[in-house]
């Protein structure tokens, strides 16, 4: 079995080069150390689909289960739960006009907001999925309102672009943004109607060997659910309120 990832941090954790630094890394580190992984690859996000179209069993961590992906790939049980993406903006930029926000401060119509000004640009990763809800919205955003970032491990470079004010807006998870030092220089907005949370999964190509590995992966994961270790992994990375919400999500979902 080959594991491929486009995230340097996850690669280093699975390779046992560094200890886990967040909730999903804790989970993957715990599960994969109990299974047989023949090869570990680090590859650009946009190359992973090509790699997974081959004849060798292959899986990639931390993927959303979307309608498009379910037609091609098979997925594990949830490996992590995270509160959904928000729209981040550097504080050196002018705050959004209230007409684009609802009473809770959420962006009512992302497409309408972005096309309202030629200066507004949304930063996205090449070939990334942002979940069914946001993917449908992004499909309607004009190309000249988007900045598509290519390259290997683009996450760090995208955060750097936002922190330096080189782009106007960036969609990211609060759990990721909370850990960066530049957070004090950013403001964020919710997206109206977006699901409160998403679940991450191990995503594999639909081959016999991949399905066998996925079954073994799910067995270990289920033992973490049952023992309470899964939820406890998240505790040190969340506030008490967030952890209590996550605990309810896990109990109601799993």
GROMACS .gro file of N, CA, C and O in nm, residues 107-223:
model
  468
  107UNK      N    1  -2.109   3.629   0.506
  107UNK     CA    2  -2.122   3.673   0.367
  107UNK      C    3  -2.245   3.606   0.307
  107UNK      O    4  -2.257   3.483   0.306
  108UNK      N    5  -2.337   3.688   0.258
  108UNK     CA    6  -2.464   3.637   0.206
  108UNK      C    7  -2.446   3.567   0.071
  108UNK      O    8  -2.496   3.458   0.048
  109UNK      N    9  -2.372   3.632  -0.019
  109UNK     CA   10  -2.352   3.580  -0.154
  109UNK      C   11  -2.207   3.605  -0.193
  109UNK      O   12  -2.169   3.716  -0.228
  110UNK      N   13  -2.125   3.500  -0.187
  110UNK     CA   14  -1.982   3.514  -0.214
  110UNK      C   15  -1.955   3.560  -0.356
  110UNK      O   16  -1.866   3.643  -0.380
  111UNK      N   17  -2.031   3.508  -0.451
  111UNK     CA   18  -2.011   3.547  -0.591
  111UNK      C   19  -2.043   3.694  -0.610
  111UNK      O   20  -1.963   3.770  -0.669
  112UNK      N   21  -2.156   3.739  -0.560
  112UNK     CA   22  -2.197   3.879  -0.572
  112UNK      C   23  -2.094   3.972  -0.508
  112UNK      O   24  -2.061   4.077  -0.562
  113UNK      N   25  -2.043   3.933  -0.392
  113UNK     CA   26  -1.945   4.014  -0.322
  113UNK      C   27  -1.817   4.028  -0.403
  113UNK      O   28  -1.762   4.137  -0.420
  114UNK      N   29  -1.767   3.916  -0.458
  114UNK     CA   30  -1.640   3.920  -0.530
  114UNK      C   31  -1.648   3.999  -0.660
  114UNK      O   32  -1.555   4.073  -0.695
  115UNK      N   33  -1.759   3.986  -0.732
  115UNK     CA   34  -1.769   4.057  -0.860
  115UNK      C   35  -1.804   4.205  -0.842
  115UNK      O   36  -1.803   4.281  -0.937
  116UNK      N   37  -1.834   4.246  -0.719
  116UNK     CA   38  -1.870   4.385  -0.694
  116UNK      C   39  -1.752   4.479  -0.708
  116UNK      O   40  -1.769   4.600  -0.724
  117UNK      N   41  -1.631   4.426  -0.701
  117UNK     CA   42  -1.511   4.511  -0.710
  117UNK      C   43  -1.403   4.439  -0.790
  117UNK      O   44  -1.374   4.321  -0.765
  118UNK      N   45  -1.342   4.511  -0.883
  118UNK     CA   46  -1.234   4.452  -0.962
  118UNK      C   47  -1.109   4.429  -0.877
  118UNK      O   48  -1.016   4.360  -0.919
  119UNK      N   49  -1.107   4.486  -0.756
  119UNK     CA   50  -0.991   4.470  -0.668
  119UNK      C   51  -1.001   4.344  -0.582
  119UNK      O   52  -0.904   4.305  -0.518
  120UNK      N   53  -1.118   4.280  -0.579
  120UNK     CA   54  -1.137   4.162  -0.496
  120UNK      C   55  -1.088   4.036  -0.568
  120UNK      O   56  -1.130   4.008  -0.681
  121UNK      N   57  -1.002   3.961  -0.502
  121UNK     CA   58  -0.951   3.835  -0.556
  121UNK      C   59  -0.955   3.729  -0.448
  121UNK      O   60  -0.909   3.752  -0.336
  122UNK      N   61  -1.010   3.613  -0.481
  122UNK     CA   62  -1.015   3.500  -0.389
  122UNK      C   63  -0.904   3.403  -0.423
  122UNK      O   64  -0.893   3.356  -0.537
  123UNK      N   65  -0.821   3.368  -0.325
  123UNK     CA   66  -0.710   3.276  -0.344
  123UNK      C   67  -0.758   3.132  -0.323
  123UNK      O   68  -0.818   3.100  -0.220
  124UNK      N   69  -0.729   3.045  -0.422
  124UNK     CA   70  -0.766   2.904  -0.414
  124UNK      C   71  -0.647   2.818  -0.455
  124UNK      O   72  -0.560   2.862  -0.530
  125UNK      N   73  -0.646   2.694  -0.406
  125UNK     CA   74  -0.545   2.598  -0.449
  125UNK      C   75  -0.588   2.528  -0.575
  125UNK      O   76  -0.707   2.498  -0.594
  126UNK      N   77  -0.493   2.500  -0.664
  126UNK     CA   78  -0.525   2.433  -0.790
  126UNK      C   79  -0.581   2.294  -0.766
  126UNK      O   80  -0.526   2.217  -0.688
  127UNK      N   81  -0.694   2.264  -0.831
  127UNK     CA   82  -0.758   2.133  -0.825
  127UNK      C   83  -0.803   2.093  -0.684
  127UNK      O   84  -0.822   1.976  -0.656
  128UNK      N   85  -0.819   2.190  -0.595
  128UNK     CA   86  -0.868   2.162  -0.461
  128UNK      C   87  -1.020   2.151  -0.460
  128UNK      O   88  -1.088   2.219  -0.537
  129UNK      N   89  -1.072   2.066  -0.374
  129UNK     CA   90  -1.215   2.065  -0.347
  129UNK      C   91  -1.238   2.131  -0.211
  129UNK      O   92  -1.165   2.103  -0.115
  130UNK      N   93  -1.339   2.214  -0.204
  130UNK     CA   94  -1.372   2.284  -0.080
  130UNK      C   95  -1.502   2.230  -0.021
  130UNK      O   96  -1.565   2.296   0.061
  131UNK      N   97  -1.540   2.110  -0.064
  131UNK     CA   98  -1.665   2.051  -0.020
  131UNK      C   99  -1.777   2.086  -0.116
  131UNK      O  100  -1.771   2.185  -0.189
  132UNK      N  101  -1.882   2.004  -0.118
  132UNK     CA  102  -1.990   2.023  -0.215
  132UNK      C  103  -2.050   2.163  -0.210
  132UNK      O  104  -2.075   2.225  -0.314
  133UNK      N  105  -2.075   2.216  -0.090
  133UNK     CA  106  -2.140   2.346  -0.076
  133UNK      C  107  -2.057   2.456  -0.140
  133UNK      O  108  -2.105   2.532  -0.225
  134UNK      N  109  -1.928   2.466  -0.102
  134UNK     CA  110  -1.844   2.572  -0.154
  134UNK      C  111  -1.803   2.547  -0.299
  134UNK      O  112  -1.788   2.643  -0.377
  135UNK      N  113  -1.785   2.421  -0.339
  135UNK     CA  114  -1.749   2.392  -0.479
  135UNK      C  115  -1.856   2.444  -0.574
  135UNK      O  116  -1.826   2.495  -0.683
  136UNK      N  117  -1.984   2.429  -0.535
  136UNK     CA  118  -2.093   2.479  -0.620
  136UNK      C  119  -2.088   2.631  -0.633
  136UNK      O  120  -2.116   2.686  -0.740
  137UNK      N  121  -2.054   2.699  -0.525
  137UNK     CA  122  -2.044   2.845  -0.529
  137UNK      C  123  -1.923   2.888  -0.612
  137UNK      O  124  -1.934   2.976  -0.699
  138UNK      N  125  -1.808   2.825  -0.587
  138UNK     CA  126  -1.685   2.862  -0.657
  138UNK      C  127  -1.699   2.843  -0.807
  138UNK      O  128  -1.642   2.920  -0.886
  139UNK      N  129  -1.776   2.743  -0.849
  139UNK     CA  130  -1.796   2.719  -0.993
  139UNK      C  131  -1.861   2.837  -1.063
  139UNK      O  132  -1.849   2.852  -1.186
  140UNK      N  133  -1.927   2.924  -0.988
  140UNK     CA  134  -1.995   3.041  -1.047
  140UNK      C  135  -1.917   3.170  -1.034
  140UNK      O  136  -1.966   3.276  -1.075
  141UNK      N  137  -1.798   3.164  -0.976
  141UNK     CA  138  -1.715   3.284  -0.962
  141UNK      C  139  -1.636   3.305  -1.090
  141UNK      O  140  -1.568   3.213  -1.138
  142UNK      N  141  -1.641   3.425  -1.150
  142UNK     CA  142  -1.564   3.450  -1.272
  142UNK      C  143  -1.415   3.427  -1.250
  142UNK      O  144  -1.361   3.455  -1.142
  143UNK      N  145  -1.348   3.379  -1.352
  143UNK     CA  146  -1.205   3.345  -1.342
  143UNK      C  147  -1.121   3.465  -1.301
  143UNK      O  148  -1.023   3.450  -1.226
  144UNK      N  149  -1.157   3.585  -1.347
  144UNK     CA  150  -1.075   3.701  -1.314
  144UNK      C  151  -1.093   3.747  -1.169
  144UNK      O  152  -1.023   3.840  -1.125
  145UNK      N  153  -1.181   3.682  -1.096
  145UNK     CA  154  -1.196   3.710  -0.953
  145UNK      C  155  -1.123   3.606  -0.867
  145UNK      O  156  -1.133   3.610  -0.744
  146UNK      N  157  -1.051   3.515  -0.933
  146UNK     CA  158  -0.982   3.408  -0.863
  146UNK      C  159  -0.831   3.416  -0.886
  146UNK      O  160  -0.786   3.457  -0.993
  147UNK      N  161  -0.755   3.377  -0.786
  147UNK     CA  162  -0.611   3.358  -0.800
  147UNK      C  163  -0.585   3.211  -0.764
  147UNK      O  164  -0.603   3.171  -0.651
  148UNK      N  165  -0.544   3.132  -0.864
  148UNK     CA  166  -0.523   2.989  -0.844
  148UNK      C  167  -0.376   2.963  -0.817
  148UNK      O  168  -0.290   2.995  -0.899
  149UNK      N  169  -0.349   2.903  -0.702
  149UNK     CA  170  -0.211   2.875  -0.662
  149UNK      C  171  -0.174   2.731  -0.694
  149UNK      O  172  -0.240   2.638  -0.650
  150UNK      N  173  -0.067   2.713  -0.773
  150UNK     CA  174  -0.017   2.581  -0.808
  150UNK      C  175   0.108   2.551  -0.725
  150UNK      O  176   0.155   2.633  -0.649
  151UNK      N  177   0.162   2.432  -0.743
  151UNK     CA  178   0.289   2.397  -0.681
  151UNK      C  179   0.277   2.297  -0.569
  151UNK      O  180   0.168   2.266  -0.521
  152UNK      N  181   0.391   2.249  -0.524
  152UNK     CA  182   0.395   2.149  -0.419
  152UNK      C  183   0.377   2.215  -0.282
  152UNK      O  184   0.428   2.324  -0.258
  153UNK      N  185   0.299   2.150  -0.197
  153UNK     CA  186   0.269   2.200  -0.062
  153UNK      C  187   0.231   2.348  -0.066
  153UNK      O  188   0.301   2.433  -0.009
  154UNK      N  189   0.121   2.384  -0.135
  154UNK     CA  190   0.087   2.525  -0.154
  154UNK      C  191   0.032   2.594  -0.030
  154UNK      O  192   0.018   2.716  -0.028
  155UNK      N  193   0.001   2.518   0.075
  155UNK     CA  194  -0.068   2.575   0.190
  155UNK      C  195   0.012   2.686   0.256
  155UNK      O  196  -0.040   2.794   0.286
  156UNK      N  197   0.142   2.662   0.278
  156UNK     CA  198   0.226   2.763   0.341
  156UNK      C  199   0.235   2.888   0.254
  156UNK      O  200   0.223   3.001   0.303
  157UNK      N  201   0.254   2.868   0.123
  157UNK     CA  202   0.269   2.983   0.034
  157UNK      C  203   0.139   3.063   0.024
  157UNK      O  204   0.143   3.186   0.011
  158UNK      N  205   0.024   2.996   0.033
  158UNK     CA  206  -0.104   3.068   0.028
  158UNK      C  207  -0.124   3.151   0.153
  158UNK      O  208  -0.170   3.266   0.146
  159UNK      N  209  -0.088   3.096   0.268
  159UNK     CA  210  -0.096   3.174   0.392
  159UNK      C  211  -0.003   3.295   0.387
  159UNK      O  212  -0.037   3.404   0.433
  160UNK      N  213   0.115   3.274   0.330
  160UNK     CA  214   0.212   3.383   0.318
  160UNK      C  215   0.159   3.493   0.226
  160UNK      O  216   0.175   3.613   0.255
  161UNK      N  217   0.094   3.455   0.116
  161UNK     CA  218   0.038   3.553   0.024
  161UNK      C  219  -0.068   3.638   0.093
  161UNK      O  220  -0.075   3.760   0.075
  162UNK      N  221  -0.152   3.572   0.174
  162UNK     CA  222  -0.256   3.647   0.245
  162UNK      C  223  -0.195   3.739   0.350
  162UNK      O  224  -0.233   3.856   0.361
  163UNK      N  225  -0.097   3.688   0.426
  163UNK     CA  226  -0.038   3.767   0.534
  163UNK      C  227   0.036   3.889   0.481
  163UNK      O  228   0.049   3.990   0.550
  164UNK      N  229   0.085   3.881   0.357
  164UNK     CA  230   0.156   3.993   0.295
  164UNK      C  231   0.063   4.083   0.214
  164UNK      O  232   0.108   4.180   0.152
  165UNK      N  233  -0.067   4.051   0.215
  165UNK     CA  234  -0.164   4.134   0.145
  165UNK      C  235  -0.158   4.124  -0.005
  165UNK      O  236  -0.206   4.213  -0.077
  166UNK      N  237  -0.103   4.013  -0.058
  166UNK     CA  238  -0.091   3.997  -0.203
  166UNK      C  239  -0.221   3.949  -0.266
  166UNK      O  240  -0.238   3.955  -0.388
  167UNK      N  241  -0.311   3.896  -0.185
  167UNK     CA  242  -0.445   3.859  -0.230
  167UNK      C  243  -0.545   3.914  -0.129
  167UNK      O  244  -0.509   3.945  -0.015
  168UNK      N  245  -0.670   3.926  -0.169
  168UNK     CA  246  -0.771   3.988  -0.083
  168UNK      C  247  -0.836   3.890   0.014
  168UNK      O  248  -0.856   3.923   0.130
  169UNK      N  249  -0.869   3.770  -0.037
  169UNK     CA  250  -0.945   3.676   0.045
  169UNK      C  251  -0.892   3.534   0.030
  169UNK      O  252  -0.842   3.495  -0.076
  170UNK      N  253  -0.907   3.459   0.137
  170UNK     CA  254  -0.860   3.320   0.140
  170UNK      C  255  -0.957   3.238   0.224
  170UNK      O  256  -0.995   3.277   0.334
  171UNK      N  257  -0.998   3.123   0.173
  171UNK     CA  258  -1.088   3.032   0.245
  171UNK      C  259  -1.005   2.930   0.323
  171UNK      O  260  -0.924   2.857   0.264
  172UNK      N  261  -1.025   2.924   0.453
  172UNK     CA  262  -0.949   2.828   0.532
  172UNK      C  263  -1.025   2.791   0.659
  172UNK      O  264  -1.123   2.856   0.696
  173UNK      N  265  -0.975   2.686   0.725
  173UNK     CA  266  -1.038   2.639   0.848
  173UNK      C  267  -0.987   2.716   0.969
  173UNK      O  268  -0.867   2.743   0.980
  174UNK      N  269  -1.075   2.750   1.062
  174UNK     CA  270  -1.031   2.818   1.185
  174UNK      C  271  -0.923   2.743   1.260
  174UNK      O  272  -0.832   2.804   1.317
  175UNK      N  273  -0.929   2.609   1.259
  175UNK     CA  274  -0.830   2.530   1.331
  175UNK      C  275  -0.690   2.548   1.274
  175UNK      O  276  -0.590   2.540   1.347
  176UNK      N  277  -0.681   2.574   1.144
  176UNK     CA  278  -0.551   2.598   1.080
  176UNK      C  279  -0.506   2.741   1.106
  176UNK      O  280  -0.391   2.766   1.145
  177UNK      N  281  -0.596   2.835   1.089
  177UNK     CA  282  -0.560   2.976   1.100
  177UNK      C  283  -0.523   3.015   1.243
  177UNK      O  284  -0.441   3.105   1.265
  178UNK      N  285  -0.581   2.947   1.339
  178UNK     CA  286  -0.556   2.980   1.479
  178UNK      C  287  -0.408   2.963   1.515
  178UNK      O  288  -0.356   3.029   1.605
  179UNK      N  289  -0.341   2.874   1.446
  179UNK     CA  290  -0.203   2.840   1.481
  179UNK      C  291  -0.099   2.931   1.417
  179UNK      O  292   0.020   2.921   1.449
  180UNK      N  293  -0.139   3.021   1.327
  180UNK     CA  294  -0.040   3.104   1.260
  180UNK      C  295  -0.023   3.236   1.334
  180UNK      O  296  -0.117   3.293   1.388
  181UNK      N  297   0.100   3.286   1.335
  181UNK     CA  298   0.131   3.408   1.409
  181UNK      C  299   0.067   3.532   1.348
  181UNK      O  300   0.043   3.631   1.417
  182UNK      N  301   0.038   3.527   1.218
  182UNK     CA  302  -0.018   3.642   1.149
  182UNK      C  303  -0.167   3.661   1.176
  182UNK      O  304  -0.229   3.756   1.128
  183UNK      N  305  -0.228   3.568   1.250
  183UNK     CA  306  -0.373   3.571   1.271
  183UNK      C  307  -0.421   3.704   1.328
  183UNK      O  308  -0.530   3.751   1.295
  184UNK      N  309  -0.340   3.769   1.410
  184UNK     CA  310  -0.380   3.896   1.470
  184UNK      C  311  -0.396   4.006   1.367
  184UNK      O  312  -0.460   4.107   1.392
  185UNK      N  313  -0.340   3.984   1.246
  185UNK     CA  314  -0.350   4.083   1.139
  185UNK      C  315  -0.461   4.051   1.040
  185UNK      O  316  -0.471   4.117   0.935
  186UNK      N  317  -0.543   3.951   1.072
  186UNK     CA  318  -0.648   3.909   0.980
  186UNK      C  319  -0.785   3.925   1.045
  186UNK      O  320  -0.798   3.920   1.166
  187UNK      N  321  -0.887   3.944   0.960
  187UNK     CA  322  -1.026   3.937   1.005
  187UNK      C  323  -1.092   3.825   0.924
  187UNK      O  324  -1.042   3.785   0.819
  188UNK      N  325  -1.204   3.777   0.973
  188UNK     CA  326  -1.269   3.667   0.901
  188UNK      C  327  -1.420   3.683   0.900
  188UNK      O  328  -1.477   3.751   0.986
  189UNK      N  329  -1.482   3.619   0.803
  189UNK     CA  330  -1.626   3.620   0.785
  189UNK      C  331  -1.674   3.477   0.763
  189UNK      O  332  -1.610   3.399   0.693
  190UNK      N  333  -1.789   3.444   0.821
  190UNK     CA  334  -1.853   3.317   0.791
  190UNK      C  335  -1.920   3.324   0.654
  190UNK      O  336  -1.935   3.431   0.595
  191UNK      N  337  -1.959   3.209   0.602
  191UNK     CA  338  -2.032   3.202   0.475
  191UNK      C  339  -2.174   3.156   0.507
  191UNK      O  340  -2.194   3.048   0.565
  192UNK      N  341  -2.272   3.236   0.472
  192UNK     CA  342  -2.412   3.203   0.502
  192UNK      C  343  -2.451   3.069   0.440
  192UNK      O  344  -2.423   3.044   0.322
  193UNK      N  345  -2.514   2.984   0.520
  193UNK     CA  346  -2.566   2.857   0.470
  193UNK      C  347  -2.468   2.742   0.470
  193UNK      O  348  -2.509   2.628   0.445
  194UNK      N  349  -2.342   2.768   0.499
  194UNK     CA  350  -2.242   2.660   0.493
  194UNK      C  351  -2.266   2.563   0.609
  194UNK      O  352  -2.304   2.605   0.719
  195UNK      N  353  -2.246   2.433   0.587
  195UNK     CA  354  -2.260   2.338   0.699
  195UNK      C  355  -2.165   2.375   0.812
  195UNK      O  356  -2.056   2.428   0.788
  196UNK      N  357  -2.205   2.349   0.935
  196UNK     CA  358  -2.125   2.390   1.051
  196UNK      C  359  -1.989   2.321   1.055
  196UNK      O  360  -1.891   2.379   1.100
  197UNK      N  361  -1.984   2.197   1.007
  197UNK     CA  362  -1.858   2.123   1.013
  197UNK      C  363  -1.846   2.029   0.894
  197UNK      O  364  -1.943   2.000   0.824
  198UNK      N  365  -1.725   1.981   0.871
  198UNK     CA  366  -1.697   1.882   0.769
  198UNK      C  367  -1.621   1.766   0.833
  198UNK      O  368  -1.561   1.781   0.940
  199UNK      N  369  -1.623   1.652   0.768
  199UNK     CA  370  -1.545   1.537   0.814
  199UNK      C  371  -1.436   1.506   0.712
  199UNK      O  372  -1.459   1.510   0.591
  200UNK      N  373  -1.317   1.478   0.762
  200UNK     CA  374  -1.208   1.436   0.675
  200UNK      C  375  -1.203   1.283   0.669
  200UNK      O  376  -1.251   1.214   0.759
  201UNK      N  377  -1.144   1.230   0.561
  201UNK     CA  378  -1.138   1.085   0.541
  201UNK      C  379  -1.006   1.047   0.476
  201UNK      O  380  -0.939   1.130   0.413
  202UNK      N  381  -0.970   0.920   0.488
  202UNK     CA  382  -0.868   0.862   0.403
  202UNK      C  383  -0.937   0.824   0.272
  202UNK      O  384  -1.037   0.753   0.274
  203UNK      N  385  -0.887   0.874   0.160
  203UNK     CA  386  -0.947   0.850   0.029
  203UNK      C  387  -0.856   0.758  -0.051
  203UNK      O  388  -0.736   0.784  -0.062
  204UNK      N  389  -0.913   0.651  -0.107
  204UNK     CA  390  -0.833   0.551  -0.179
  204UNK      C  391  -0.887   0.525  -0.319
  204UNK      O  392  -1.007   0.542  -0.344
  205UNK      N  393  -0.797   0.482  -0.409
  205UNK     CA  394  -0.846   0.440  -0.540
  205UNK      C  395  -0.923   0.309  -0.523
  205UNK      O  396  -0.900   0.232  -0.430
  206UNK      N  397  -1.017   0.286  -0.611
  206UNK     CA  398  -1.112   0.176  -0.594
  206UNK      C  399  -1.055   0.046  -0.652
  206UNK      O  400  -1.096  -0.001  -0.758
  207UNK      N  401  -0.957  -0.011  -0.580
  207UNK     CA  402  -0.894  -0.136  -0.618
  207UNK      C  403  -0.909  -0.237  -0.505
  207UNK      O  404  -0.932  -0.199  -0.390
  208UNK      N  405  -0.894  -0.364  -0.536
  208UNK     CA  406  -0.911  -0.467  -0.434
  208UNK      C  407  -0.814  -0.447  -0.317
  208UNK      O  408  -0.852  -0.457  -0.200
  209UNK      N  409  -0.687  -0.418  -0.349
  209UNK     CA  410  -0.589  -0.397  -0.244
  209UNK      C  411  -0.620  -0.275  -0.159
  209UNK      O  412  -0.598  -0.276  -0.037
  210UNK      N  413  -0.671  -0.169  -0.221
  210UNK     CA  414  -0.707  -0.048  -0.148
  210UNK      C  415  -0.823  -0.075  -0.053
  210UNK      O  416  -0.823  -0.028   0.061
  211UNK      N  417  -0.922  -0.151  -0.101
  211UNK     CA  418  -1.038  -0.181  -0.016
  211UNK      C  419  -0.997  -0.268   0.104
  211UNK      O  420  -1.048  -0.250   0.214
  212UNK      N  421  -0.904  -0.360   0.083
  212UNK     CA  422  -0.857  -0.443   0.193
  212UNK      C  423  -0.786  -0.358   0.297
  212UNK      O  424  -0.806  -0.374   0.419
  213UNK      N  425  -0.702  -0.266   0.250
  213UNK     CA  426  -0.632  -0.175   0.342
  213UNK      C  427  -0.732  -0.086   0.415
  213UNK      O  428  -0.720  -0.062   0.535
  214UNK      N  429  -0.832  -0.038   0.342
  214UNK     CA  430  -0.932   0.050   0.401
  214UNK      C  431  -1.010  -0.022   0.512
  214UNK      O  432  -1.041   0.039   0.615
  215UNK      N  433  -1.041  -0.149   0.492
  215UNK     CA  434  -1.110  -0.226   0.595
  215UNK      C  435  -1.026  -0.236   0.722
  215UNK      O  436  -1.078  -0.220   0.834
  216UNK      N  437  -0.896  -0.260   0.705
  216UNK     CA  438  -0.807  -0.268   0.821
  216UNK      C  439  -0.794  -0.131   0.888
  216UNK      O  440  -0.792  -0.122   1.012
  217UNK      N  441  -0.785  -0.027   0.807
  217UNK     CA  442  -0.777   0.110   0.859
  217UNK      C  443  -0.902   0.143   0.941
  217UNK      O  444  -0.893   0.198   1.051
  218UNK      N  445  -1.019   0.106   0.888
  218UNK     CA  446  -1.145   0.134   0.958
  218UNK      C  447  -1.156   0.057   1.089
  218UNK      O  448  -1.213   0.106   1.186
  219UNK      N  449  -1.101  -0.064   1.093
  219UNK     CA  450  -1.105  -0.144   1.216
  219UNK      C  451  -1.027  -0.074   1.328
  219UNK      O  452  -1.074  -0.066   1.442
  220UNK      N  453  -0.908  -0.024   1.294
  220UNK     CA  454  -0.828   0.048   1.395
  220UNK      C  455  -0.897   0.177   1.435
  220UNK      O  456  -0.903   0.213   1.553
  221UNK      N  457  -0.952   0.247   1.336
  221UNK     CA  458  -1.020   0.373   1.363
  221UNK      C  459  -1.141   0.350   1.455
  221UNK      O  460  -1.164   0.428   1.549
  222UNK      N  461  -1.215   0.243   1.430
  222UNK     CA  462  -1.333   0.212   1.513
  222UNK      C  463  -1.293   0.187   1.658
  222UNK      O  464  -1.365   0.225   1.751
  223UNK      N  465  -1.177   0.124   1.677
  223UNK     CA  466  -1.131   0.100   1.815
  223UNK      C  467  -1.099   0.232   1.885
  223UNK      O  468  -1.117   0.244   2.007
   0.00000   0.00000   0.00000
